[in-house]
Amino acid sequence: MDKKSSEKLAILTNAELTNEQFQRIANFIQKNVGIKMPEQKKIMVQSRLYARLKELKISNFDDYIDYVFQQNAQGEEEIALMINVITTNLTSFFRESNHFDFMTNVALPEIAKEYPSVELWSAACSSGEEPYTISIVMQEFMRTHPNAIRDFSILATDISSRMLDKAINAVYPMESVENISYDLKKRYFLRSKNKENPLVRLNPYTRGKVKFDRLNFMDDDYSISTSKNIIFCRNCLIYFDKPTQESVIRKLIKHLVPGGYLFLGHSETIFGMDLPLKTVGPTIFKKID
Ligand SMILES: C[S@@+](CC[C@H](N)C(=O)[O-])C[C@H]1O[C@@H](n2cnc3c(N)ncnc32)[C@H](O)[C@@H]1O
């Protein structure tokens, strides 16, 4: 690194987010993205925003705030990039696998009696592991229950454009599939030949069954054209306060057929909410007519 760049870097990594600057960003995020932003998140926000300051070659947070909240297209674009760094995107293939067992053993045999084609939605899909798991589970169900259903389609949405780009690319490190059985890997994944950086990619059919779109849960309503048989909304509501969680679930299940299933994350609950849902398993809910 030359002297000038290292001086610049030193300035950037010393930039401190004041309480006032943090509040400005926190209020914006809470109102527009839904994520709770208590004081304890200040250091996390500061360190994640360094990446944006570095990229933009901005040396302090006052200038960054002016930049991100300028009322024009450049500001809009930066808001999306700021959201990309603020959101937490942890996910994995077959995460909370009891949901996929329930889907195979209970939900799909029941849905198949009424619907020849199954519509699914992975809401808050992050980098794609969840919708691709769903795509694999659906293909496995069709393989092991010939003629039970004719087809399926999966909508996968997230607020983060960076995650959606990764998801569409569908390329993952080899370690991400190490807990998946050899048979499933062989059927649904392609391996890179590069021994130094071994990667896998979902096969074209598995990828083709998933359509990705950007969707913010804070929107007044979701422009989703078809009603879904199954909605996954896992490990995102946990970042929202209770009234926001309830309002998001209410908007989500508008797009669920009566008798359809909603899967939430392992520490998410509908306890105390007045919603047309009944509990049918751990964090598994069924829409009441
Ligand atoms: C921890 S990941 C969960 C991924 C996956 N559902 C799982 O359980 O493995 C949470 C995702 O929620 C997304 N998210 C956060 N706020 C959102 C919002 N307001 N609207 C839509 N997605 C949001 C984030 O971008 C992130 O990808």
Coordinates of C-alpha atoms and ligand atoms in Angstrom, one line a residue:
M1 CA 0.0 0.0 0.0
D2 CA 1.4 3.5 -0.8
K3 CA 1.8 6.2 1.8
K4 CA -1.2 8.2 0.6
S5 CA -3.6 5.2 0.7
S6 CA -2.4 4.0 4.1
E7 CA -2.9 7.6 5.5
K8 CA -6.4 7.6 4.0
L9 CA -7.1 4.2 5.6
A10 CA -5.9 5.4 9.0
I11 CA -8.4 8.3 8.8
L12 CA -11.2 6.1 7.8
T13 CA -10.7 3.5 10.4
N14 CA -10.5 6.2 13.1
A15 CA -13.8 7.8 12.1
E16 CA -16.2 7.5 15.0
L17 CA -19.9 7.5 14.8
T18 CA -21.3 9.9 17.4
N19 CA -24.5 9.1 19.3
E20 CA -26.4 11.8 17.3
Q21 CA -25.1 10.3 13.9
F22 CA -26.0 6.9 15.1
Q23 CA -29.6 8.0 16.0
R24 CA -30.1 9.5 12.6
I25 CA -29.2 6.2 10.9
A26 CA -30.9 4.1 13.5
N27 CA -34.2 6.0 13.2
F28 CA -34.1 5.7 9.4
I29 CA -33.3 1.9 9.5
Q30 CA -36.0 1.2 12.1
K31 CA -38.7 3.1 10.2
N32 CA -37.8 1.9 6.7
V33 CA -36.3 -1.6 7.2
G34 CA -38.0 -2.5 10.5
I35 CA -34.8 -3.6 12.2
K36 CA -34.7 -2.6 15.9
M37 CA -31.7 -0.3 16.5
P38 CA -30.9 0.0 20.2
E39 CA -27.8 1.9 21.4
Q40 CA -25.9 -1.4 21.8
K41 CA -25.8 -1.7 18.0
K42 CA -23.8 1.5 17.6
I43 CA -20.4 -0.2 17.3
M44 CA -21.7 -2.9 14.9
V45 CA -23.2 -0.1 12.7
Q46 CA -20.0 1.9 12.8
S47 CA -17.8 -1.0 11.8
R48 CA -20.1 -2.2 9.1
L49 CA -20.4 1.3 7.6
Y50 CA -16.6 1.6 7.4
A51 CA -16.9 -0.5 4.3
R52 CA -19.1 2.1 2.7
L53 CA -16.9 5.0 3.8
K54 CA -13.9 3.3 2.3
E55 CA -15.6 2.5 -0.9
L56 CA -16.8 6.1 -1.3
K57 CA -13.5 7.5 0.0
I58 CA -15.4 9.5 2.6
S59 CA -13.4 10.2 5.7
N60 CA -16.1 11.0 8.3
F61 CA -19.7 10.1 9.2
D62 CA -21.1 13.6 8.8
D63 CA -20.2 13.6 5.2
Y64 CA -21.5 10.0 4.8
I65 CA -24.9 11.0 6.3
D66 CA -25.1 14.0 3.9
Y67 CA -24.3 11.6 1.1
V68 CA -26.7 8.8 2.0
F69 CA -29.7 11.2 2.8
Q70 CA -29.3 13.5 -0.2
Q71 CA -32.7 13.4 -1.8
N72 CA -31.8 12.1 -5.3
A73 CA -31.0 9.0 -7.2
Q74 CA -27.4 8.8 -5.8
G75 CA -28.8 8.9 -2.3
E76 CA -31.4 6.2 -3.1
E77 CA -28.7 4.0 -4.4
E78 CA -26.6 4.5 -1.3
I79 CA -29.5 3.7 0.9
A80 CA -29.8 0.3 -0.7
L81 CA -26.0 -0.2 -0.2
M82 CA -26.3 0.9 3.4
I83 CA -29.1 -1.6 4.0
N84 CA -26.9 -4.3 2.4
V85 CA -24.3 -3.8 5.1
I86 CA -26.6 -3.3 8.0
T87 CA -28.7 -6.5 7.5
T88 CA -27.6 -9.8 9.0
N89 CA -27.6 -12.5 6.4
L90 CA -26.6 -15.7 8.2
T91 CA -28.2 -18.8 6.6
S92 CA -27.4 -22.3 5.5
F93 CA -28.7 -25.3 3.5
F94 CA -31.3 -27.4 5.4
R95 CA -31.3 -24.9 8.3
E96 CA -33.8 -26.0 10.9
S97 CA -34.3 -29.3 9.1
N98 CA -37.4 -30.3 11.1
H99 CA -39.3 -27.9 8.9
F100 CA -38.3 -29.8 5.8
D101 CA -39.3 -33.1 7.4
F102 CA -42.7 -31.6 8.3
M103 CA -43.1 -30.3 4.8
T104 CA -42.3 -33.7 3.2
N105 CA -44.3 -35.9 5.7
V106 CA -47.3 -33.7 6.5
A107 CA -47.8 -30.6 4.5
L108 CA -47.0 -31.8 0.9
P109 CA -49.1 -35.1 1.1
E110 CA -52.0 -32.9 2.2
I111 CA -51.5 -30.1 -0.3
A112 CA -51.1 -32.6 -3.1
K113 CA -54.7 -33.9 -2.6
E114 CA -56.0 -30.5 -3.6
Y115 CA -53.4 -28.7 -5.6
P116 CA -51.7 -30.2 -8.7
S117 CA -49.1 -27.5 -8.6
V118 CA -47.5 -26.1 -5.4
E119 CA -46.6 -22.5 -4.9
L120 CA -44.0 -21.6 -2.3
W121 CA -42.4 -18.4 -1.0
S122 CA -39.1 -18.0 0.8
A123 CA -39.5 -14.5 2.3
A124 CA -36.1 -13.1 3.5
C125 CA -34.2 -15.6 1.5
S126 CA -30.7 -14.1 2.1
S127 CA -28.1 -15.7 -0.2
G128 CA -30.4 -18.4 -1.5
E129 CA -29.6 -21.5 0.6
E130 CA -33.2 -21.6 1.9
P131 CA -35.1 -21.4 -1.5
Y132 CA -32.7 -23.9 -3.1
T133 CA -33.2 -26.3 -0.1
I134 CA -36.9 -25.9 -0.8
S135 CA -36.4 -26.6 -4.5
I136 CA -34.4 -29.8 -3.6
V137 CA -37.1 -30.9 -1.1
M138 CA -39.8 -30.4 -3.7
Q139 CA -37.9 -32.4 -6.3
E140 CA -37.2 -35.2 -3.8
F141 CA -40.9 -35.3 -2.9
M142 CA -41.9 -35.6 -6.6
R143 CA -39.3 -38.3 -7.1
T144 CA -40.5 -40.3 -4.2
H145 CA -44.2 -39.7 -4.7
P146 CA -44.6 -40.0 -8.5
N147 CA -47.8 -38.4 -9.8
A148 CA -48.6 -36.8 -6.4
I149 CA -48.1 -33.3 -7.8
R150 CA -47.4 -32.0 -11.3
D151 CA -45.2 -29.0 -10.7
F152 CA -44.1 -26.3 -8.2
S153 CA -42.6 -22.8 -8.3
I154 CA -40.7 -20.9 -5.7
L155 CA -40.7 -17.1 -5.2
A156 CA -37.7 -15.9 -3.1
T157 CA -37.4 -12.4 -1.9
D158 CA -35.1 -10.3 0.3
I159 CA -34.5 -6.6 0.9
S160 CA -30.7 -6.9 0.3
S161 CA -29.7 -6.6 -3.4
R162 CA -26.2 -7.9 -2.5
M163 CA -27.8 -11.1 -1.1
L164 CA -30.1 -11.4 -4.1
D165 CA -27.1 -11.2 -6.5
K166 CA -25.4 -14.0 -4.6
A167 CA -28.6 -16.1 -4.5
I168 CA -29.1 -15.7 -8.3
N169 CA -25.4 -16.7 -8.9
A170 CA -26.0 -19.9 -6.7
V171 CA -22.3 -20.5 -6.2
Y172 CA -21.3 -21.6 -2.6
P173 CA -18.1 -22.8 -0.9
M174 CA -17.7 -26.6 -0.7
E175 CA -18.0 -26.4 3.1
S176 CA -21.5 -25.1 2.9
V177 CA -22.7 -28.6 1.6
E178 CA -20.6 -30.8 3.9
N179 CA -23.7 -31.9 5.9
I180 CA -25.7 -32.7 2.8
S181 CA -25.9 -36.4 1.9
Y182 CA -23.7 -37.7 -1.0
D183 CA -26.9 -38.6 -2.9
L184 CA -28.4 -35.2 -2.7
K185 CA -25.1 -33.5 -3.6
K186 CA -24.8 -35.7 -6.6
R187 CA -28.3 -35.1 -7.7
Y188 CA -28.5 -31.3 -7.2
F189 CA -25.0 -29.8 -7.2
L190 CA -22.3 -29.2 -9.7
R191 CA -18.7 -29.1 -8.5
S192 CA -16.0 -26.7 -9.6
K193 CA -12.8 -28.2 -10.9
N194 CA -10.6 -25.7 -9.0
K195 CA -8.9 -27.6 -6.2
E196 CA -7.6 -24.5 -4.5
N197 CA -11.0 -22.9 -4.1
P198 CA -13.5 -25.7 -4.3
L199 CA -17.0 -24.4 -5.0
V200 CA -20.4 -25.9 -5.7
R201 CA -23.3 -24.6 -7.8
L202 CA -26.9 -25.7 -7.9
N203 CA -27.8 -27.4 -11.1
P204 CA -29.7 -25.4 -13.7
Y205 CA -33.1 -27.1 -13.1
T206 CA -32.9 -26.5 -9.3
R207 CA -32.0 -22.9 -10.0
G208 CA -34.7 -22.4 -12.6
K209 CA -37.5 -23.3 -10.2
V210 CA -36.7 -20.3 -8.1
K211 CA -37.6 -16.7 -9.1
F212 CA -35.9 -13.9 -7.1
D213 CA -37.2 -10.4 -6.4
R214 CA -36.5 -7.6 -4.0
L215 CA -39.2 -7.0 -1.4
N216 CA -39.2 -4.9 1.7
F217 CA -41.4 -6.2 4.5
M218 CA -42.0 -2.6 5.5
D219 CA -43.9 -1.9 2.3
D220 CA -47.6 -1.3 2.8
D221 CA -48.5 -4.4 0.9
Y222 CA -46.7 -6.9 -1.2
S223 CA -47.3 -7.1 -4.9
I224 CA -47.4 -10.9 -5.1
S225 CA -49.6 -12.2 -7.9
T226 CA -50.3 -15.8 -6.8
S227 CA -51.5 -17.3 -3.5
K228 CA -49.0 -19.5 -1.8
N229 CA -49.4 -23.0 -0.3
I230 CA -46.3 -22.6 1.9
I231 CA -44.5 -19.5 3.1
F232 CA -41.1 -19.6 4.9
C233 CA -40.3 -16.4 6.8
R234 CA -37.5 -17.5 9.1
N235 CA -35.0 -15.6 11.2
C236 CA -35.8 -12.1 10.1
L237 CA -38.8 -11.1 12.3
I238 CA -36.5 -11.6 15.3
Y239 CA -34.9 -8.3 14.4
F240 CA -38.2 -6.4 14.4
D241 CA -40.3 -5.2 17.4
K242 CA -43.6 -7.0 18.2
P243 CA -46.1 -4.7 16.4
T244 CA -43.9 -4.8 13.3
Q245 CA -43.7 -8.6 13.5
E246 CA -47.5 -8.9 13.7
S247 CA -48.1 -6.5 10.9
V248 CA -45.5 -8.3 8.6
I249 CA -47.1 -11.7 9.3
R250 CA -50.6 -10.3 8.6
K251 CA -49.4 -9.0 5.2
L252 CA -47.6 -12.2 4.4
I253 CA -50.5 -14.5 5.2
K254 CA -52.8 -12.4 2.9
H255 CA -50.9 -14.4 0.2
L256 CA -51.4 -17.8 1.9
V257 CA -54.3 -20.0 0.8
P258 CA -56.7 -21.1 3.6
G259 CA -55.1 -24.2 5.1
G260 CA -51.6 -23.1 3.8
Y261 CA -48.5 -23.4 6.0
L262 CA -46.3 -20.7 7.5
F263 CA -42.8 -21.6 8.8
L264 CA -41.1 -19.1 11.2
G265 CA -37.5 -19.2 12.6
H266 CA -36.7 -21.3 15.7
S267 CA -36.9 -18.3 18.1
E268 CA -39.9 -16.5 16.5
T269 CA -43.4 -16.8 17.8
I270 CA -46.9 -15.5 17.2
F271 CA -47.7 -15.6 20.9
G272 CA -50.0 -12.7 21.9
M273 CA -50.9 -11.9 18.3
D274 CA -54.4 -11.9 16.9
L275 CA -53.8 -13.7 13.6
P276 CA -55.9 -16.4 11.7
L277 CA -53.2 -19.0 12.4
K278 CA -53.1 -22.2 14.5
T279 CA -49.9 -23.9 15.7
V280 CA -49.4 -27.3 14.2
G281 CA -45.7 -27.9 15.1
P282 CA -42.7 -26.1 16.6
T283 CA -42.8 -22.7 14.8
I284 CA -45.1 -24.2 12.2
F285 CA -48.5 -22.6 11.6
K286 CA -51.6 -23.3 9.5
K287 CA -53.9 -20.6 8.1
I288 CA -57.4 -20.9 9.5
D289 CA -60.3 -20.4 7.0
Ligands
LIG1 C1 -30.7 -14.1 9.0 S1 -31.3 -13.9 7.4 C2 -32.4 -15.3 7.3 C3 -32.2 -16.1 6.0 C4 -33.1 -17.4 5.9 N1 -34.5 -17.1 6.0 C5 -32.7 -18.4 7.0 O1 -33.5 -18.5 8.0 O2 -31.7 -19.0 7.0 C6 -32.4 -12.5 7.5 C7 -32.7 -11.9 6.1 O3 -33.7 -10.9 6.3 C8 -33.5 -9.9 5.4 N2 -34.3 -8.7 5.8 C9 -34.0 -7.8 6.8 N3 -34.9 -6.9 6.9 C10 -35.8 -7.1 5.8 C11 -36.9 -6.4 5.4 N4 -37.4 -5.3 5.9 N5 -37.6 -6.9 4.3 C12 -37.1 -8.1 3.7 N6 -36.0 -8.7 4.1 C13 -35.4 -8.3 5.2 C14 -32.0 -9.7 5.4 O4 -31.5 -9.0 4.3 C15 -31.5 -11.1 5.6 O5 -31.1 -11.6 4.3

